[in-house]
Each structure stands twice: as structure tokens, then as C-alpha cells.
Tab-separated table of N, CA and C in Angstrom:
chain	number	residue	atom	x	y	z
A	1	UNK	N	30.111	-50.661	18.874
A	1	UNK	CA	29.728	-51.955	18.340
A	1	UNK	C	29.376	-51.818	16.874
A	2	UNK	N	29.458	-52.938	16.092
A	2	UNK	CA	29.645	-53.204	14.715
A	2	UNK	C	27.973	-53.365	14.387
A	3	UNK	N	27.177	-52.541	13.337
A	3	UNK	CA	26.046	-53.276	13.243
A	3	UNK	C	25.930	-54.879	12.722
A	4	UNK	N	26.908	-54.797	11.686
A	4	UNK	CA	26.718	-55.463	10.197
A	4	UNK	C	27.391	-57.442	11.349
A	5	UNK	N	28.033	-57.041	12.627
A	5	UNK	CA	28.142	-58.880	12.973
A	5	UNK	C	26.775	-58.863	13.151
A	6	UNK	N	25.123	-58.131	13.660
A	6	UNK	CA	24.337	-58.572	14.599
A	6	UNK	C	23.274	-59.712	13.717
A	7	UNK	N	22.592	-60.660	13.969
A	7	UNK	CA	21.710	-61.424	13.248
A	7	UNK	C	21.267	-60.613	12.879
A	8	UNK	N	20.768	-60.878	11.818
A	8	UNK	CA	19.231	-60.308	10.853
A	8	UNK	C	18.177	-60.577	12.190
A	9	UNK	N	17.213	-60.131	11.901
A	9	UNK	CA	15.804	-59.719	12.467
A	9	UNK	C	15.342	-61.277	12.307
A	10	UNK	N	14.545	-61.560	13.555
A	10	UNK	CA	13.506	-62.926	12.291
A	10	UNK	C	12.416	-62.049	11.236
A	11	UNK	N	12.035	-62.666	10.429
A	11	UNK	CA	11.259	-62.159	9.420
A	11	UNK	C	9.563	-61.922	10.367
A	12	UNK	N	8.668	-60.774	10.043
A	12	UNK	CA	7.271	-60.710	10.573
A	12	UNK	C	6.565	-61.265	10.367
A	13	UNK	N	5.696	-61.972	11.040
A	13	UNK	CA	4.860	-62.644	10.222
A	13	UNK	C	3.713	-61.892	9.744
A	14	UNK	N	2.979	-62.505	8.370
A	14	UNK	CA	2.161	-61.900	8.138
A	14	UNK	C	0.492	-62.164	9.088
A	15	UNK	N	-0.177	-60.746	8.792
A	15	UNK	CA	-1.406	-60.260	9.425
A	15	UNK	C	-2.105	-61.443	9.427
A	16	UNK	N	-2.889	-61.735	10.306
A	16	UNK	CA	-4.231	-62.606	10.144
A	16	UNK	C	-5.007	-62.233	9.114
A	17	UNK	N	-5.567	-63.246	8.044
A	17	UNK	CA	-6.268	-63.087	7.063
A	17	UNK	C	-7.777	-62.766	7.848
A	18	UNK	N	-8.912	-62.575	7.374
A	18	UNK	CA	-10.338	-61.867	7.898
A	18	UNK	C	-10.788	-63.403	8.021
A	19	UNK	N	-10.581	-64.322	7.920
A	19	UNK	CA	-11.264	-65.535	7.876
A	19	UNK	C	-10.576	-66.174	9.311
A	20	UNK	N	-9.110	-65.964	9.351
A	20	UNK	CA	-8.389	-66.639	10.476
A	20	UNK	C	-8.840	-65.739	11.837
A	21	UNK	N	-8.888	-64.315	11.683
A	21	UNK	CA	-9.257	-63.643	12.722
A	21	UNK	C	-10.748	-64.054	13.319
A	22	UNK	N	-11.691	-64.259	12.126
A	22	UNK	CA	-13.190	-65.037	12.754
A	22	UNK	C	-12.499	-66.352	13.227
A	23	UNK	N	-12.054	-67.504	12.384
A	23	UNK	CA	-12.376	-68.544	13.274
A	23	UNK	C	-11.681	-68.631	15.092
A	24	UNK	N	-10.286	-67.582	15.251
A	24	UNK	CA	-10.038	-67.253	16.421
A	24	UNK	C	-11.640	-66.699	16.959
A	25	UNK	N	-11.725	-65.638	16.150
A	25	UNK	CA	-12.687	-64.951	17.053
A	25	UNK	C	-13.951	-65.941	17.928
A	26	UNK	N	-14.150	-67.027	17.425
A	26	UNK	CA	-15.427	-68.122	17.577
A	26	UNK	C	-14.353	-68.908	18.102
A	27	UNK	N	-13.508	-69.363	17.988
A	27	UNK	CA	-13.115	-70.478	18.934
A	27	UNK	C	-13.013	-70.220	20.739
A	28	UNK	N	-12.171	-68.905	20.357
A	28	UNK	CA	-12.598	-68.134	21.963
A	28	UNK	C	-13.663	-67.823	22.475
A	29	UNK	N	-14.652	-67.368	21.807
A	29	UNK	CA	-16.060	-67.121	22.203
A	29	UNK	C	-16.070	-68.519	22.988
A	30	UNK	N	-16.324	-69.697	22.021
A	30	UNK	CA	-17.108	-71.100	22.494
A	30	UNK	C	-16.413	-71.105	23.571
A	31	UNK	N	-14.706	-71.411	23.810
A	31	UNK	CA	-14.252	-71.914	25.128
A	31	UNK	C	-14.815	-70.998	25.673
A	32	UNK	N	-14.846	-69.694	26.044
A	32	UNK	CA	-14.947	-69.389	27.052
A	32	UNK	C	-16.173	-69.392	27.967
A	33	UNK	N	-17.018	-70.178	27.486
A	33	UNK	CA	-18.132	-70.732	27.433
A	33	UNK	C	-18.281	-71.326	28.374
A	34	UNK	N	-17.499	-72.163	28.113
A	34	UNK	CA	-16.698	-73.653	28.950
A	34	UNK	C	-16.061	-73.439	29.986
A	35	UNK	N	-15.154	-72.165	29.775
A	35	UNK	CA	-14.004	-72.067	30.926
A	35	UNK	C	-14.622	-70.834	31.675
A	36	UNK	N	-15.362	-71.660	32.835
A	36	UNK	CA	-15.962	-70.908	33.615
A	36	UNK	C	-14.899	-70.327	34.964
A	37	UNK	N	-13.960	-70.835	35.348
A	37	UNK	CA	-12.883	-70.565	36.167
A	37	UNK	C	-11.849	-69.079	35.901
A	38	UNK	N	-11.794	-69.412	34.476
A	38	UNK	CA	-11.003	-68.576	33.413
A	38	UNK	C	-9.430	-69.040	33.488
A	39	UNK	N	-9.244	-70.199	33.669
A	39	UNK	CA	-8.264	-71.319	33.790
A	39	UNK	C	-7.735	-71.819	32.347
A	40	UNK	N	-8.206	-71.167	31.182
A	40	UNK	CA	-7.626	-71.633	29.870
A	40	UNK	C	-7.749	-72.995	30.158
A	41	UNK	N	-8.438	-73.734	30.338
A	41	UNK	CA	-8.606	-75.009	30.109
A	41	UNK	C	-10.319	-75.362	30.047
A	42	UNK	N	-10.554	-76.271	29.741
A	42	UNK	CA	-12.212	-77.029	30.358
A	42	UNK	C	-11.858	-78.737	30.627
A	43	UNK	N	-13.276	-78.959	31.286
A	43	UNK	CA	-13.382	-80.731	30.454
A	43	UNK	C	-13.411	-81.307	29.840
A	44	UNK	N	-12.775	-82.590	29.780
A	44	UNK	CA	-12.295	-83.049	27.987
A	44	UNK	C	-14.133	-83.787	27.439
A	45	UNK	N	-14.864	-84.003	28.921
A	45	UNK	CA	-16.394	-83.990	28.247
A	45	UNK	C	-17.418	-83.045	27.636
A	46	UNK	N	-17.053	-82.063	27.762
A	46	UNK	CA	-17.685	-80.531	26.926
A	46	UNK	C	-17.017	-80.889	25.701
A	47	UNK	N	-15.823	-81.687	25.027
A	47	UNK	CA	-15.734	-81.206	23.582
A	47	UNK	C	-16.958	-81.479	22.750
A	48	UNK	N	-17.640	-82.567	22.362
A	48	UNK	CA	-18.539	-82.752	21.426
A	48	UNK	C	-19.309	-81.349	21.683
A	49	UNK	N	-19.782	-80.963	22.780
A	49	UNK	CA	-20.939	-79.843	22.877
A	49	UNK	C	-20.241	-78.001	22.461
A	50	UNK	N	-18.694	-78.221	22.236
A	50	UNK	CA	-17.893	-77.475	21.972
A	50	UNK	C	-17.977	-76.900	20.793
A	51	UNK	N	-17.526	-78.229	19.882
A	51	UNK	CA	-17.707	-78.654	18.819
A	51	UNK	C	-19.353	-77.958	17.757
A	52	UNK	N	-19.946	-78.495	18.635
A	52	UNK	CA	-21.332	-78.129	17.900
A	52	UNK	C	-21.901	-76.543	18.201
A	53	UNK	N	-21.395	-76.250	18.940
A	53	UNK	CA	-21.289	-74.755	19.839
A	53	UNK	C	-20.549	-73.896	17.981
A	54	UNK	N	-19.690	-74.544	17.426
A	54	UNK	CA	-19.033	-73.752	16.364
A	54	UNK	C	-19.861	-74.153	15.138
A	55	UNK	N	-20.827	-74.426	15.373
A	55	UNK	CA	-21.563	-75.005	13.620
A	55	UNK	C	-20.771	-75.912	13.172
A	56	UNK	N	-20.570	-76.870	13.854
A	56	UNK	CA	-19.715	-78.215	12.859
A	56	UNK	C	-20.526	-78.596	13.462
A	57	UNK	N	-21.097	-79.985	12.542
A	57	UNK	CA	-21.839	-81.088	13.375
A	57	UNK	C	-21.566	-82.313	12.362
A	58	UNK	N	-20.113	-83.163	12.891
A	58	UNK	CA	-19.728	-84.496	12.471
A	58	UNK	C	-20.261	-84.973	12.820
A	59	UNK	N	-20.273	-86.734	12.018
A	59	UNK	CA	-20.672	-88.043	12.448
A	59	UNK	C	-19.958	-88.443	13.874
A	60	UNK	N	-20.926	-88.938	14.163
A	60	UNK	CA	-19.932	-89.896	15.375
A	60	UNK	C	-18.651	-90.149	15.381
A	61	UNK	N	-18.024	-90.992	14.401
A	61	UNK	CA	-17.063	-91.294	14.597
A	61	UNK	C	-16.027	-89.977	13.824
A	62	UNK	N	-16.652	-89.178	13.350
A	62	UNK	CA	-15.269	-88.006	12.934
A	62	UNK	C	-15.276	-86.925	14.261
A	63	UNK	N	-16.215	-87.278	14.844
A	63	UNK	CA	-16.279	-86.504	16.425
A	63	UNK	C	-15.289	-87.202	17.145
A	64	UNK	N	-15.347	-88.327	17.157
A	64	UNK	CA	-14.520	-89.281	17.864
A	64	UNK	C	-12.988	-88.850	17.382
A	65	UNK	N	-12.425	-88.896	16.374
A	65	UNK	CA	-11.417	-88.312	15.934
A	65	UNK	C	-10.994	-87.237	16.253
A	66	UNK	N	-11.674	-86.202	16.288
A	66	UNK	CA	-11.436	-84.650	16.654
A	66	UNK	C	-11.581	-84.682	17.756
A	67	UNK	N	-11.931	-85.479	18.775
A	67	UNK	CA	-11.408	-85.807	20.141
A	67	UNK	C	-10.539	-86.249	20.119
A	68	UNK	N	-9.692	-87.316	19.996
A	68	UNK	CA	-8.881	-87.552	19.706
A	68	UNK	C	-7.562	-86.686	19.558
A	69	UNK	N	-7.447	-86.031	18.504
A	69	UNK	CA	-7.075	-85.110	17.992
A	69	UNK	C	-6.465	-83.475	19.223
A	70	UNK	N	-7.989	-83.790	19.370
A	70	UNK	CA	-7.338	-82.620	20.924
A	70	UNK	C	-6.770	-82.885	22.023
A	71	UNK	N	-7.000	-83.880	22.271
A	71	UNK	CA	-6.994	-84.632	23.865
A	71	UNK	C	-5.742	-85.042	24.024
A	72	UNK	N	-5.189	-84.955	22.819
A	72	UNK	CA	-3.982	-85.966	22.860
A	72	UNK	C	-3.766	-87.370	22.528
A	73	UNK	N	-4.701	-87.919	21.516
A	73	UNK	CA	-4.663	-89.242	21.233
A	73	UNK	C	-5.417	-89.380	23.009
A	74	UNK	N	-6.557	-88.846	23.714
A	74	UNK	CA	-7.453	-89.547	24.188
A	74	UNK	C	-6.552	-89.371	25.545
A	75	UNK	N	-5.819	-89.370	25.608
A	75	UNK	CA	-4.816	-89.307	27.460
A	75	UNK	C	-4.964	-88.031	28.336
A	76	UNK	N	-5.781	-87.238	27.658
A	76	UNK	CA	-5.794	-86.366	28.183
A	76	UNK	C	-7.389	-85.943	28.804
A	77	UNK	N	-7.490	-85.261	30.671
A	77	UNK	CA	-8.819	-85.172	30.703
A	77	UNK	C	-9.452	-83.629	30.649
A	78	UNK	N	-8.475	-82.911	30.431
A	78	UNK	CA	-8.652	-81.315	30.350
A	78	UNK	C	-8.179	-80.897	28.799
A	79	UNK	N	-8.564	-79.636	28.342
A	79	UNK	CA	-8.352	-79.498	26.883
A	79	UNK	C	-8.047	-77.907	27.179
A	80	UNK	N	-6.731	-77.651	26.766
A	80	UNK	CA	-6.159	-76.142	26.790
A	80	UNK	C	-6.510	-75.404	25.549
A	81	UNK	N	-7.205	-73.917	26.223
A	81	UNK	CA	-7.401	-73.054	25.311
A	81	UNK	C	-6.288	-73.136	23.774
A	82	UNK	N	-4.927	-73.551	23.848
A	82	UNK	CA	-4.063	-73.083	22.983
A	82	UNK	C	-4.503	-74.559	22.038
A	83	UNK	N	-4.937	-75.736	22.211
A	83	UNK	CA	-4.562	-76.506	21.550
A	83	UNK	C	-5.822	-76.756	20.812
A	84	UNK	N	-6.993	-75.750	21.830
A	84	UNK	CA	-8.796	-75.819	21.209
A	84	UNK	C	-8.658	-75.132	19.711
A	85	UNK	N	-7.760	-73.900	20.101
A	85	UNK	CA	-7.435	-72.852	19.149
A	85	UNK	C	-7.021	-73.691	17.791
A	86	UNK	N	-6.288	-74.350	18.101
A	86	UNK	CA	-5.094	-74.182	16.855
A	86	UNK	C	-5.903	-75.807	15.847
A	87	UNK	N	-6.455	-76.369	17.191
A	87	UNK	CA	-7.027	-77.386	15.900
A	87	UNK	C	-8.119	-77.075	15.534
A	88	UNK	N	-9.269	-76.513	16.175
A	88	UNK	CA	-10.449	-76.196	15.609
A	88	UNK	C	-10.519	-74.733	14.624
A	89	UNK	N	-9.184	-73.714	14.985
A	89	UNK	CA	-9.498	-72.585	13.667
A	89	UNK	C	-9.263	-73.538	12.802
A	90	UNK	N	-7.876	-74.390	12.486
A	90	UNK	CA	-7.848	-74.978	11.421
A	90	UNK	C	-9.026	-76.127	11.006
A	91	UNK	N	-9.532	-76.312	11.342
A	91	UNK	CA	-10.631	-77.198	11.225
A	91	UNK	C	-11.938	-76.067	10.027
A	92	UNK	N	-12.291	-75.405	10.967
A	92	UNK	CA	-13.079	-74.014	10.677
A	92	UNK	C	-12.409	-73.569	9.096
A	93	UNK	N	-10.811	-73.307	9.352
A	93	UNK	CA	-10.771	-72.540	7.643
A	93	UNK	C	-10.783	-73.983	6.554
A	94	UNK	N	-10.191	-75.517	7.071
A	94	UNK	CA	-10.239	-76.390	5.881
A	94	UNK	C	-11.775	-76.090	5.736
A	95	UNK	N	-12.421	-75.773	6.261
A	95	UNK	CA	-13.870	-76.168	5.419
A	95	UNK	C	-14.412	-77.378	5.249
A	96	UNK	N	-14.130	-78.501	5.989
A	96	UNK	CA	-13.984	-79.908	6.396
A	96	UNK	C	-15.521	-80.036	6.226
A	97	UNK	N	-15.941	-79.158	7.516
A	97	UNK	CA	-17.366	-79.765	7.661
A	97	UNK	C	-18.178	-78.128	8.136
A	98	UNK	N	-18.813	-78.189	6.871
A	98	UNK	CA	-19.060	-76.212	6.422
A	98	UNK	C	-20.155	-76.086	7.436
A	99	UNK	N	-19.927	-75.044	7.975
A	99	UNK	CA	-21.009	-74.249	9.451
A	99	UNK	C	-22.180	-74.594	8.960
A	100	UNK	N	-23.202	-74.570	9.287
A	100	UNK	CA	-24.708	-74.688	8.771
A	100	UNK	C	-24.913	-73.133	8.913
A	101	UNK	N	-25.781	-72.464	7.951
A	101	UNK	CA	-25.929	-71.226	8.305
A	101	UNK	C	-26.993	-70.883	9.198
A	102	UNK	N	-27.585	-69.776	9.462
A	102	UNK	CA	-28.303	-69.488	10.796
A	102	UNK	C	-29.814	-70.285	9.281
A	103	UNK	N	-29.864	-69.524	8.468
A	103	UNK	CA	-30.913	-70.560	7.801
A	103	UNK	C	-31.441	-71.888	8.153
A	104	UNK	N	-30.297	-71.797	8.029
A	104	UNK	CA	-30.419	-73.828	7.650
A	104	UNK	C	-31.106	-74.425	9.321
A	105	UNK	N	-30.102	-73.827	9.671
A	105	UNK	CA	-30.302	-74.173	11.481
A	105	UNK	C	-31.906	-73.551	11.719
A	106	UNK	N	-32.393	-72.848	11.281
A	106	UNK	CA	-33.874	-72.248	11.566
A	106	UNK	C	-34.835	-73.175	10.754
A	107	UNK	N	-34.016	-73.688	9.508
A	107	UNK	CA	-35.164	-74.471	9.151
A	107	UNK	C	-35.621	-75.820	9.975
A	108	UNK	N	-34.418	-76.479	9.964
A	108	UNK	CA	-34.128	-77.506	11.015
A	108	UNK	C	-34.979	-77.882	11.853
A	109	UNK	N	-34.934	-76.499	12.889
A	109	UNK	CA	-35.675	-76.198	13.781
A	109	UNK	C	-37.500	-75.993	13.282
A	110	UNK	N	-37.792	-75.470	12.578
A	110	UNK	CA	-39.155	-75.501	11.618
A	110	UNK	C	-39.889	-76.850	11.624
A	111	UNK	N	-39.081	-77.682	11.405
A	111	UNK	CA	-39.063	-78.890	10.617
A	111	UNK	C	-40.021	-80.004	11.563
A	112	UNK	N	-38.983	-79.516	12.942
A	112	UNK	CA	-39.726	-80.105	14.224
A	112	UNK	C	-40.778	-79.816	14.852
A	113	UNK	N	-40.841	-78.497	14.969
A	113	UNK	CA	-41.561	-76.903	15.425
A	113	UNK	C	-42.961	-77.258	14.021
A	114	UNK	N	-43.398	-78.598	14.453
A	114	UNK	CA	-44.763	-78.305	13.392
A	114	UNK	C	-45.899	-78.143	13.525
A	115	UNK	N	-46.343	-77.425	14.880
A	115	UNK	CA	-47.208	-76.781	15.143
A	115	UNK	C	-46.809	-75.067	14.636
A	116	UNK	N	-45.788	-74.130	14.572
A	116	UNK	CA	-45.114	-73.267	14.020
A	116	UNK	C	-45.360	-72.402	14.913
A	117	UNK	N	-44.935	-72.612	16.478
A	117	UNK	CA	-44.969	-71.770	17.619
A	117	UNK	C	-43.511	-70.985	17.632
A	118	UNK	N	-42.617	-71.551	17.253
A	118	UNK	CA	-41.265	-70.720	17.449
A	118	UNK	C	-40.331	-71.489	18.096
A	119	UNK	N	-40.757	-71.915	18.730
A	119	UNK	CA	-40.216	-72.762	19.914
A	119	UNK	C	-40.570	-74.068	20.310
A	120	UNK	N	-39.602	-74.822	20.825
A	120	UNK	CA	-39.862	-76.122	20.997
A	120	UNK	C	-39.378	-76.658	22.628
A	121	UNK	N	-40.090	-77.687	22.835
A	121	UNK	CA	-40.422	-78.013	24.271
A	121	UNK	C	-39.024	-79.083	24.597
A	122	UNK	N	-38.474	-78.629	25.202
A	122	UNK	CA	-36.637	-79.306	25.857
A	122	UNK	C	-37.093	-80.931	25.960
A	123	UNK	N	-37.671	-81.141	26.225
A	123	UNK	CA	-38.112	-82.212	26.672
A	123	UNK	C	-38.399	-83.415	25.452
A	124	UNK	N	-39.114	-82.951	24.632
A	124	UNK	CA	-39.289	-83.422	23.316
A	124	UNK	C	-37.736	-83.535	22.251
A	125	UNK	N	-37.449	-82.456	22.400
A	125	UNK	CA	-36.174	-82.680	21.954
A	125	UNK	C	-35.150	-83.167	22.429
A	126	UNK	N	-35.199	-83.288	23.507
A	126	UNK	CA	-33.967	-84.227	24.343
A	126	UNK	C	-34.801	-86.067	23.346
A	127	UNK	N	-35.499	-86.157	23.522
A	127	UNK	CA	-36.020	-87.691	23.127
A	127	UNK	C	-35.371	-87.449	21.632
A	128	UNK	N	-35.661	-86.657	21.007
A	128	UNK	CA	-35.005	-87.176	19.032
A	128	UNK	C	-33.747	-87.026	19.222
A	129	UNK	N	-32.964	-85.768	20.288
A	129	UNK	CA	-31.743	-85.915	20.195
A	129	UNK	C	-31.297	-87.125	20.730
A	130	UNK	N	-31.482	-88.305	21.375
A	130	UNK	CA	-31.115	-89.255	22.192
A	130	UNK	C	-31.817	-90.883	21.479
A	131	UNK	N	-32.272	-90.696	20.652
A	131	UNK	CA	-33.061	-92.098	19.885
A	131	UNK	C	-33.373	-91.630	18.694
A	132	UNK	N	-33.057	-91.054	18.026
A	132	UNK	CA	-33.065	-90.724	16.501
A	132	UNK	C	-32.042	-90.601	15.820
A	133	UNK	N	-31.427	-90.415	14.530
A	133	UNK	CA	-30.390	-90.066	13.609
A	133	UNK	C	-28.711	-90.768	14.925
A	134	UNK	N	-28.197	-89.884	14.262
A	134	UNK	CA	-27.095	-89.463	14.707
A	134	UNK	C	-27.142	-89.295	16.565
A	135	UNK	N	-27.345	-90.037	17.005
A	135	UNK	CA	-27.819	-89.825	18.503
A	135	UNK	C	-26.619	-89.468	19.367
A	136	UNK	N	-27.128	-88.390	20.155
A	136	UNK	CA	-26.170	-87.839	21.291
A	136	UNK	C	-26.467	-88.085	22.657
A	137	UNK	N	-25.112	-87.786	23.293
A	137	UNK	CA	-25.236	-89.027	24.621
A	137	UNK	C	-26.180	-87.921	25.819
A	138	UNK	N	-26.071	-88.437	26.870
A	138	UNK	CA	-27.132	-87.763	27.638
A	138	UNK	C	-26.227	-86.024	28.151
A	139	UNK	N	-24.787	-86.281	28.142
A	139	UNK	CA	-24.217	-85.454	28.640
A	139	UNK	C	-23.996	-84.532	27.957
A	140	UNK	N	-23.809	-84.922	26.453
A	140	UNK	CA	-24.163	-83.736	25.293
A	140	UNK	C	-25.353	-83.323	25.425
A	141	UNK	N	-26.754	-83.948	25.141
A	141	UNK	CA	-27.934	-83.662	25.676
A	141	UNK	C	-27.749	-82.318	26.322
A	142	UNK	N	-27.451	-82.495	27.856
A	142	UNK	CA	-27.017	-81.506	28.966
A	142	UNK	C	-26.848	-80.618	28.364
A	143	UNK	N	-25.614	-80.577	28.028
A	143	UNK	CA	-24.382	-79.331	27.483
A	143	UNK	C	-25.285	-78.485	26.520
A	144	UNK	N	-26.197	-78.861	25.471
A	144	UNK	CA	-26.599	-78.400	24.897
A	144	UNK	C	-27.810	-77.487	25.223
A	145	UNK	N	-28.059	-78.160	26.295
A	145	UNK	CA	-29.519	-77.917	27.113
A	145	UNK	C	-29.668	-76.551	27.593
A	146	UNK	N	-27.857	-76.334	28.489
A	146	UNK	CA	-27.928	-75.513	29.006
A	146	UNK	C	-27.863	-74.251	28.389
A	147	UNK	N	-27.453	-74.131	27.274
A	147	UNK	CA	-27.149	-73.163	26.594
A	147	UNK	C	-28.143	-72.959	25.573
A	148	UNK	N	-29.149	-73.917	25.134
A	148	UNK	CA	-30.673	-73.329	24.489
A	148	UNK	C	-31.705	-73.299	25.444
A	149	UNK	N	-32.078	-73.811	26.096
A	149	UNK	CA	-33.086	-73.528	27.028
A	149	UNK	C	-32.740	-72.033	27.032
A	150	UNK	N	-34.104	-70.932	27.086
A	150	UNK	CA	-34.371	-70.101	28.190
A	150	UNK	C	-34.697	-70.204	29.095
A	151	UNK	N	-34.306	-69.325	30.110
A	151	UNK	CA	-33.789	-69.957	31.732
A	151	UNK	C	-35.443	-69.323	32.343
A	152	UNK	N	-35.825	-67.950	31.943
A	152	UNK	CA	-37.120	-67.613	31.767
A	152	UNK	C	-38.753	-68.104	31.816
A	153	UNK	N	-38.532	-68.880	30.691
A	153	UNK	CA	-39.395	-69.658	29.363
A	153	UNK	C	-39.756	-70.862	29.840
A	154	UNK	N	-38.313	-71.800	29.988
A	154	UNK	CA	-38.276	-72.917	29.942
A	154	UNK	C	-38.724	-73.851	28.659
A	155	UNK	N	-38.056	-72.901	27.163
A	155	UNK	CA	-38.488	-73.264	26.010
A	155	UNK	C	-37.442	-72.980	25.700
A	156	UNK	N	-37.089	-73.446	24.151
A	156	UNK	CA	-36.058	-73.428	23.140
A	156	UNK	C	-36.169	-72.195	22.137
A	157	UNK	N	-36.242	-71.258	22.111
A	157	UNK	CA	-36.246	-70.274	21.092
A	157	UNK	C	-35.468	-70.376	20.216
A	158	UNK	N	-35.898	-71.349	19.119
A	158	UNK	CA	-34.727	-71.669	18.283
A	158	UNK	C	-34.401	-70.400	16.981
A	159	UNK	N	-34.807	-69.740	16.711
A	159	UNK	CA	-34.353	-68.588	15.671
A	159	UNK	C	-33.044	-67.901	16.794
A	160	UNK	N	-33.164	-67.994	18.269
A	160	UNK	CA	-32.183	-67.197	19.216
A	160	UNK	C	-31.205	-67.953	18.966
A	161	UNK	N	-31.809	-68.994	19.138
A	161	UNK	CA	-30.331	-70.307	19.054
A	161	UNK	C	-29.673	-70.056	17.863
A	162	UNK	N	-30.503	-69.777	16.541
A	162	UNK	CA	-29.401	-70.991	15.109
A	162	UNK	C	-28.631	-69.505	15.231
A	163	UNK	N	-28.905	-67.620	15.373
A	163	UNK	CA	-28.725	-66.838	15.202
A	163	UNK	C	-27.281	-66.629	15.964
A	164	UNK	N	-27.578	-67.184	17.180
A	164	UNK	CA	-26.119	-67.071	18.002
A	164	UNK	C	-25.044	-68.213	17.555
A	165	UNK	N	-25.304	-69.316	17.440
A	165	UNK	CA	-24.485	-70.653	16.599
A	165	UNK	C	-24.398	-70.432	15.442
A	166	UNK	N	-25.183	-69.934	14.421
A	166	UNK	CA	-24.992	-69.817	12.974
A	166	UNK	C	-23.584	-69.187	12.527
A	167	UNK	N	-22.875	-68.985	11.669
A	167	UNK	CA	-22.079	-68.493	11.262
A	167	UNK	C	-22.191	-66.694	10.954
């Protein structure tokens, strides 16, 4: 056989840059969070708590969009690992809506925490998260709940929290 009829090669692509390999690296972390089955998929109601799971924290309605966005223009009630990936790294490298750093997130937390115990009582914070600012629904509430609460404690150790969410 002749080399010179065979196609050319496709071309390689190039390496993951150190920025694309983190935001993979954190997008998989969060789903798998979610995907307790290990089914590459979750519920299309975990995205907002998904979402905030990566240090983005949009307005309402650009949340609403980036649902959108994943779901399929909204038709959809499950959200596949491949499509969490590909819109939220890109989300992550535009720099759209910049991580809060573990700082910021500790001050945050300070802010509320004004007795300056460390920690804050689930309960109290479910009320500002749910009738204050930017208010989240009861099921975000949840989602969020489960994953700051210490299961221990039955308190918020928020320096544990912004440290594991922070960037």
C-alpha cells in the first residue's frame, strides 16, 4: 500500500490551558455532588444550588438564564454531566461573574456572625436567605443547607464553608 493516497492525520488538539483544567476540575467536583447514583446526570432543581456550589452567585434573573441555557431552553428535567461541563467551564473562564474569594465569602459570613462565634445558627440564616436581598427559594435554601450545616454541630462553620466554595 501507497502511504502518500492515506488522509492526513486530523490535527491534535492543543493541551488544556491551567485555568481550563481548574474550571473542569470544579465543575466535576460540584456535579458529583449532585450525582449521587453516578448516572452523569442530576435534577434540573439542584442547578441554582450547583451554580453557587462554584462561587458564581447571579441575580435572579441571570440564574434564570443559565438555567435556561442548560436545560435546554427549560424542556429539560435532568442536566447531563457533559452539558454542566461545557457551559459552566465556559462560564468560569469568561469571567462573567468572578468567584468570590474564600475572603470575601468569610467576610460575608463575619458580617452576620456579629456576635464573632465562628459560626452561625441554620435557622437564622435560612430567614435572610429567604426574605432579604436577592432571596432564594426554599429548595435552594435546602440544597444549600445540606452541604453547610455540620451534621455533628448542627451549625454553619462558615470559614469551612467559604474555604471549600472559595476559589
Amino acid at each position: 500500500a501507497d502511504d502518500s493516497e492515506l488522509p492526513p492525520a486530523p490535527p491534535v488538539p492543543p493541551p488544556p490551558s491551567p485555568e481550563e483544567e481548574e474550571a473542569r476540575r470544579l465543575t466535576k467536583a460540584v456535579f458529583s455532588m449532585y450525582d449521587a447514583g453516578g448516572t452523569e446526570t442530576v435534577d434540573a432543581h439542584h442547578v441554582g444550588d450547583m451554580v453557587r456550589q462554584l462561587g458564581i452567585f447571579p441575580s435572579s434573573a441571570d440564574l434564570q438564564n443559565i438555567k435556561l441555557e442548560l436545560l435546554e431552553h427549560g424542556g429539560e428535567s435532568t442536566l447531563t454531566y457533559e452539558r454542566w461541563e461545557g457551559v459552566m467551564s465556559g462560564l468560569i473562564l469568561s469571567r462573567r461573574y468572578p468567584r468570590d474569594s474564600e475572603e470575601v465569602l468569610q467576610r460575608a459570613f463575619r458580617a452576620i456572625d456579629t456576635k464573632g462565634e465562628g459560626y452561625l445558627n441554620p435557622e437564622s440564616l435560612r430567614k435572610l436567605l429567604t426574605l432579604r436581598g436577592d432571596k432564594l427559594s426554599e429548595d435552594e435554601v435546602e440544597e444549600f443547607m445540606r452541604y453547610a450545616v455540620d451534621s455533628e454541630t448542627g451549625r454553619i462553620f462558615y470559614n469551612e464553608y467559604a474555604a471549600a466554595v472559595g476559589p
